[in-house]
Amino acid sequence: MAVETGPVSRVATSARRGGVHGRPRRSTSWSGWAKTPLHLLAITMIVPFYWMVITAFKPVSEITRNPPSFVPEGPTTVGYSDPAWRPDADTPGHVAGLFQRFTEVDLRFWRFAINSVVIAAAVTVLALLAASLAAYVITKHDIRGRRVIFLMILGSMMIPWQTTLIPNYLVVRNLGWIDSYLGYIVPAIPKAFVVFFLVQYLRSIPNDLIEAARIDGAGEWRIWWQVVMPLLRPALAAMSIFVMLNEWNNFLWPLIIVESDRMANLPVALARLNSAFTGAQHMGVIMAASLLASLPTVVFFLLFQKHFTGGIAMSGLKG
């Protein structure tokens, strides 16, 4: 039996869906106001980045002016290279640009950028490979004491990393890895949090896939590489952001093991740049270096943002 839909019923249906003529409910407006603190917090994070960008393209006369300007009046690239500066002459209002410094190092500033890229890429790849292999063994192998091993890995996360600086330094020094890439990379490969994250992710994967591969005659190494690793791709993309950003911004450990300028990474180079050239007239050079050092991290996060949210949602760590 058909029921005729009249004006009264249509109005009632419209009210249930959010009000007459489809107007949103009052809760929608309240949810928008509830996001205001997040917007304010975002502004507090964007303003320092904006100040860094505009200062990197200001001339020295504008940087040292009081009060400061929030929009560059004469944008320039003298913070990177100033053609009017001469090393053997007094040039008021001009300082050596970023690419005109670190003359004692081959490739100058780009040497530090290459060091950071090599170290961050190597640590990210090796740490994810090692953590995925450990998570696979802990999750999909019925070995004796695997729960104890997992608890020990979790317990290592509770130890402040500063307490391991001296033992790690002594080990690296005895191995002859001071001022080398090995001293950077090898101690940074074990990542307890990455193992914990991948274990939670692998627990959601059915064991039938692993058993089917074993029945087909695949070895454990082949199963790990061709079955487990493709399934871990979203989680690995999420963890790559954490590992890469941590190694890119690593400062204290490189400061300890680096003895020559040629092996310094970008954070150490920025610290030496700031301490060696003080004064407001050099702030443009420091901001130019900071801008170049921060751009790769922003680009990396934007490229892997979707994988990051997907990996978090499927790992079992969501709220």
XYZ file of C-alpha atoms in Angstrom:
319
model
C 0.000 0.000 0.000
C 1.562 3.312 -1.121
C 1.729 6.185 1.287
C 1.325 9.665 -0.190
C 3.970 12.130 0.776
C 2.378 15.470 1.543
C 3.806 18.894 2.431
C 3.692 18.173 6.156
C 5.665 14.969 5.855
C 8.217 16.642 3.591
C 8.746 19.426 6.130
C 9.160 16.872 8.907
C 11.687 14.934 6.864
C 13.609 18.124 6.119
C 13.667 19.034 9.806
C 15.006 15.624 10.764
C 17.784 15.950 8.192
C 18.977 19.266 9.537
C 16.233 21.831 9.446
C 13.868 23.456 7.009
C 15.312 24.060 3.508
C 18.359 21.920 4.391
C 19.900 24.387 6.822
C 22.655 22.807 8.962
C 22.043 21.936 12.536
C 23.302 24.136 15.330
C 25.888 21.493 16.258
C 27.623 22.056 12.909
C 28.354 25.677 13.766
C 29.574 24.667 17.204
C 31.931 22.107 15.662
C 33.406 24.891 13.545
C 34.037 27.035 16.618
C 35.564 24.037 18.375
C 38.320 24.000 15.736
C 39.359 27.575 16.530
C 42.116 26.529 18.999
C 43.556 24.271 16.301
C 43.578 27.149 13.832
C 45.323 29.388 16.356
C 47.872 26.668 17.043
C 48.485 26.318 13.303
C 49.125 30.065 13.064
C 51.725 29.900 15.844
C 53.546 27.239 13.806
C 53.264 29.010 10.460
C 54.418 32.458 11.639
C 58.019 31.386 12.536
C 58.338 29.598 9.190
C 57.039 32.702 7.385
C 59.524 34.883 9.270
C 62.361 32.548 8.271
C 61.351 32.716 4.595
C 61.082 36.508 4.388
C 64.308 37.065 6.348
C 66.183 34.768 3.955
C 65.331 37.173 1.114
C 65.891 40.510 2.878
C 68.951 42.724 2.333
C 71.191 43.459 5.310
C 69.883 47.021 5.642
C 66.310 45.767 5.986
C 67.221 43.001 8.436
C 68.934 45.408 10.827
C 66.184 48.025 10.618
C 64.036 48.725 13.695
C 61.078 48.153 13.724
C 61.305 45.100 11.459
C 59.188 44.700 8.333
C 56.830 41.772 7.927
C 56.824 42.027 4.124
C 60.164 42.293 2.263
C 60.397 45.674 0.571
C 63.336 44.736 -1.609
C 63.528 40.929 -1.992
C 67.005 39.745 -2.844
C 69.163 36.632 -2.842
C 72.237 38.179 -1.226
C 71.734 35.826 1.717
C 72.812 33.025 -0.589
C 75.420 34.869 -2.621
C 76.270 38.592 -2.482
C 78.197 39.737 -5.593
C 79.101 43.032 -3.886
C 80.919 41.326 -1.010
C 84.707 41.037 -1.210
C 86.729 38.901 1.238
C 89.727 41.264 1.110
C 87.807 44.547 1.353
C 85.537 46.304 3.831
C 82.050 46.328 2.312
C 79.564 47.938 4.735
C 76.050 46.581 4.365
C 77.287 43.397 2.697
C 78.240 40.035 4.180
C 79.378 36.754 2.690
C 76.432 34.752 1.387
C 75.734 31.163 2.329
C 77.366 29.748 -0.802
C 80.393 32.006 -0.272
C 81.260 30.494 3.111
C 82.834 27.224 4.285
C 85.617 27.625 1.748
C 87.732 25.059 3.599
C 85.251 22.304 2.697
C 84.851 20.824 -0.758
C 81.463 21.715 -2.287
C 81.073 24.188 0.618
C 77.506 24.222 2.008
C 76.341 21.480 -0.344
C 78.750 19.079 1.330
C 76.667 19.244 4.527
C 73.467 18.741 2.546
C 74.934 15.649 0.854
C 75.974 14.249 4.239
C 72.459 14.723 5.609
C 70.833 13.118 2.563
C 73.138 10.097 2.616
C 72.790 9.563 6.369
C 69.014 10.077 6.517
C 68.370 7.841 3.496
C 70.678 5.056 4.692
C 69.330 5.039 8.247
C 65.704 5.143 7.060
C 66.089 2.210 4.655
C 68.206 0.033 6.966
C 66.104 0.767 10.061
C 62.861 -0.135 8.267
C 64.339 -3.334 6.857
C 65.673 -4.437 10.240
C 62.470 -3.512 12.066
C 60.227 -5.260 9.535
C 62.299 -8.440 9.778
C 62.172 -8.362 13.589
C 58.415 -7.715 13.580
C 57.856 -10.591 11.146
C 59.783 -13.048 13.320
C 58.068 -11.907 16.525
C 54.569 -11.949 15.033
C 54.499 -14.842 12.574
C 56.979 -17.332 14.075
C 56.248 -19.517 17.059
C 59.695 -19.232 18.634
C 60.486 -19.754 22.280
C 60.684 -16.537 24.291
C 59.295 -14.241 21.602
C 57.084 -12.512 24.165
C 60.106 -11.860 26.379
C 62.017 -10.518 23.399
C 59.151 -8.191 22.529
C 58.904 -6.972 26.130
C 62.647 -6.283 26.150
C 62.259 -4.209 22.991
C 59.439 -2.253 24.608
C 61.503 -1.832 27.779
C 64.334 -0.278 25.782
C 61.954 2.532 24.823
C 61.762 3.542 28.488
C 65.518 4.147 28.772
C 66.457 7.797 28.102
C 68.607 7.888 25.002
C 70.968 10.387 26.636
C 72.179 7.629 28.970
C 73.527 5.690 25.978
C 75.662 8.497 24.584
C 78.861 7.614 26.445
C 78.675 3.807 25.899
C 77.866 4.312 22.223
C 80.691 6.789 21.818
C 83.187 4.387 23.396
C 82.050 1.562 21.124
C 82.223 3.743 18.007
C 85.657 5.072 19.008
C 87.048 1.578 19.613
C 85.754 0.464 16.216
C 87.418 3.430 14.533
C 84.171 4.905 13.274
C 84.661 8.422 14.635
C 84.175 11.065 11.939
C 82.768 8.546 9.440
C 79.442 7.525 7.915
C 79.518 4.245 9.837
C 79.537 6.179 13.103
C 76.445 8.010 11.940
C 74.481 5.112 10.506
C 75.126 1.873 12.414
C 74.139 3.070 15.934
C 70.934 4.586 14.501
C 69.609 1.414 12.838
C 67.827 -0.183 15.864
C 64.432 1.513 16.300
C 62.314 -0.001 19.079
C 59.251 2.104 18.332
C 59.281 1.075 14.669
C 59.374 -2.611 15.693
C 56.467 -2.038 18.084
C 54.456 -0.234 15.390
C 55.039 -2.931 12.758
C 54.174 -5.703 15.214
C 50.769 -4.112 15.790
C 50.280 -3.834 12.046
C 51.322 -7.430 11.307
C 48.921 -8.799 13.908
C 46.037 -7.656 11.682
C 47.364 -9.712 8.742
C 45.938 -13.278 8.558
C 48.364 -16.109 9.144
C 46.757 -17.973 6.245
C 48.718 -15.840 3.781
C 52.001 -16.893 5.366
C 50.967 -20.542 5.555
C 49.870 -20.536 1.915
C 53.276 -19.225 0.864
C 55.009 -21.904 2.924
C 52.864 -24.618 1.362
C 53.859 -23.327 -2.077
C 57.490 -23.893 -1.085
C 58.588 -20.315 -0.442
C 61.428 -19.850 2.037
C 61.259 -17.485 4.982
C 63.392 -14.841 3.320
C 61.212 -14.922 0.216
C 58.031 -14.750 2.302
C 59.385 -11.758 4.180
C 60.403 -9.925 1.018
C 57.604 -10.822 -1.402
C 54.622 -11.328 0.923
C 55.184 -9.396 4.150
C 56.950 -6.311 2.820
C 54.231 -5.412 0.248
C 51.591 -5.765 2.960
C 53.633 -3.498 5.246
C 53.924 -0.723 2.667
C 51.483 1.738 4.348
C 53.041 1.175 7.780
C 56.562 1.495 6.393
C 55.624 4.766 4.679
C 54.266 6.098 7.962
C 57.379 5.093 9.896
C 59.690 6.461 7.212
C 58.461 9.956 8.063
C 59.370 9.576 11.734
C 62.762 7.984 11.053
C 63.733 10.353 8.269
C 62.776 13.519 10.169
C 64.549 12.283 13.296
C 67.794 11.608 11.434
C 67.583 14.771 9.345
C 67.291 16.902 12.491
C 69.741 14.866 14.568
C 72.220 17.192 16.241
C 73.688 15.891 19.503
C 75.106 12.565 18.289
C 76.701 14.066 15.129
C 78.140 16.861 17.253
C 79.885 14.258 19.421
C 81.379 12.038 16.709
C 82.213 14.710 14.101
C 85.748 16.064 14.252
C 86.150 17.631 10.793
C 83.883 20.066 8.976
C 83.624 17.813 5.925
C 81.653 15.180 7.892
C 79.199 17.591 9.544
C 75.510 17.318 8.734
C 73.145 20.263 8.298
C 72.190 20.782 11.987
C 75.854 20.826 13.015
C 76.706 23.159 10.138
C 73.899 25.526 11.122
C 75.142 25.577 14.701
C 78.671 26.414 13.573
C 77.333 29.054 11.214
C 75.400 30.699 14.015
C 78.308 30.645 16.454
C 80.960 31.727 13.980
C 79.049 34.669 12.497
C 77.066 36.508 15.129
C 75.147 39.724 14.750
C 71.904 40.789 13.121
C 73.626 41.508 9.801
C 74.314 37.772 9.404
C 70.751 36.709 10.229
C 69.786 36.573 6.545
C 72.505 34.002 5.865
C 71.419 31.883 8.824
C 67.790 32.002 7.717
C 68.770 31.126 4.157
C 70.586 28.037 5.420
C 67.653 27.132 7.667
C 65.237 27.438 4.755
C 67.282 25.093 2.569
C 67.606 22.639 5.459
C 63.866 22.585 6.186
C 62.484 22.369 2.642
C 63.313 18.645 2.108
C 61.433 17.679 5.277
C 58.330 19.593 4.175
C 58.412 18.018 0.714
C 58.972 14.532 2.163
C 56.010 14.875 4.505
C 53.701 16.133 1.742
C 54.647 13.198 -0.490
C 53.995 10.572 2.206
C 51.114 12.244 4.049
C 48.411 9.915 2.700
C 50.482 6.833 3.472
C 51.124 8.211 6.954
C 47.435 8.551 7.836
C 46.622 5.208 6.244
C 49.368 3.418 8.146
C 48.291 4.923 11.461
C 44.646 3.974 10.887
C 45.433 0.346 10.030
C 48.118 -0.298 12.640
C 45.831 -0.767 15.629
C 47.215 2.358 17.346
C 44.203 4.500 16.545
C 41.998 5.694 19.384
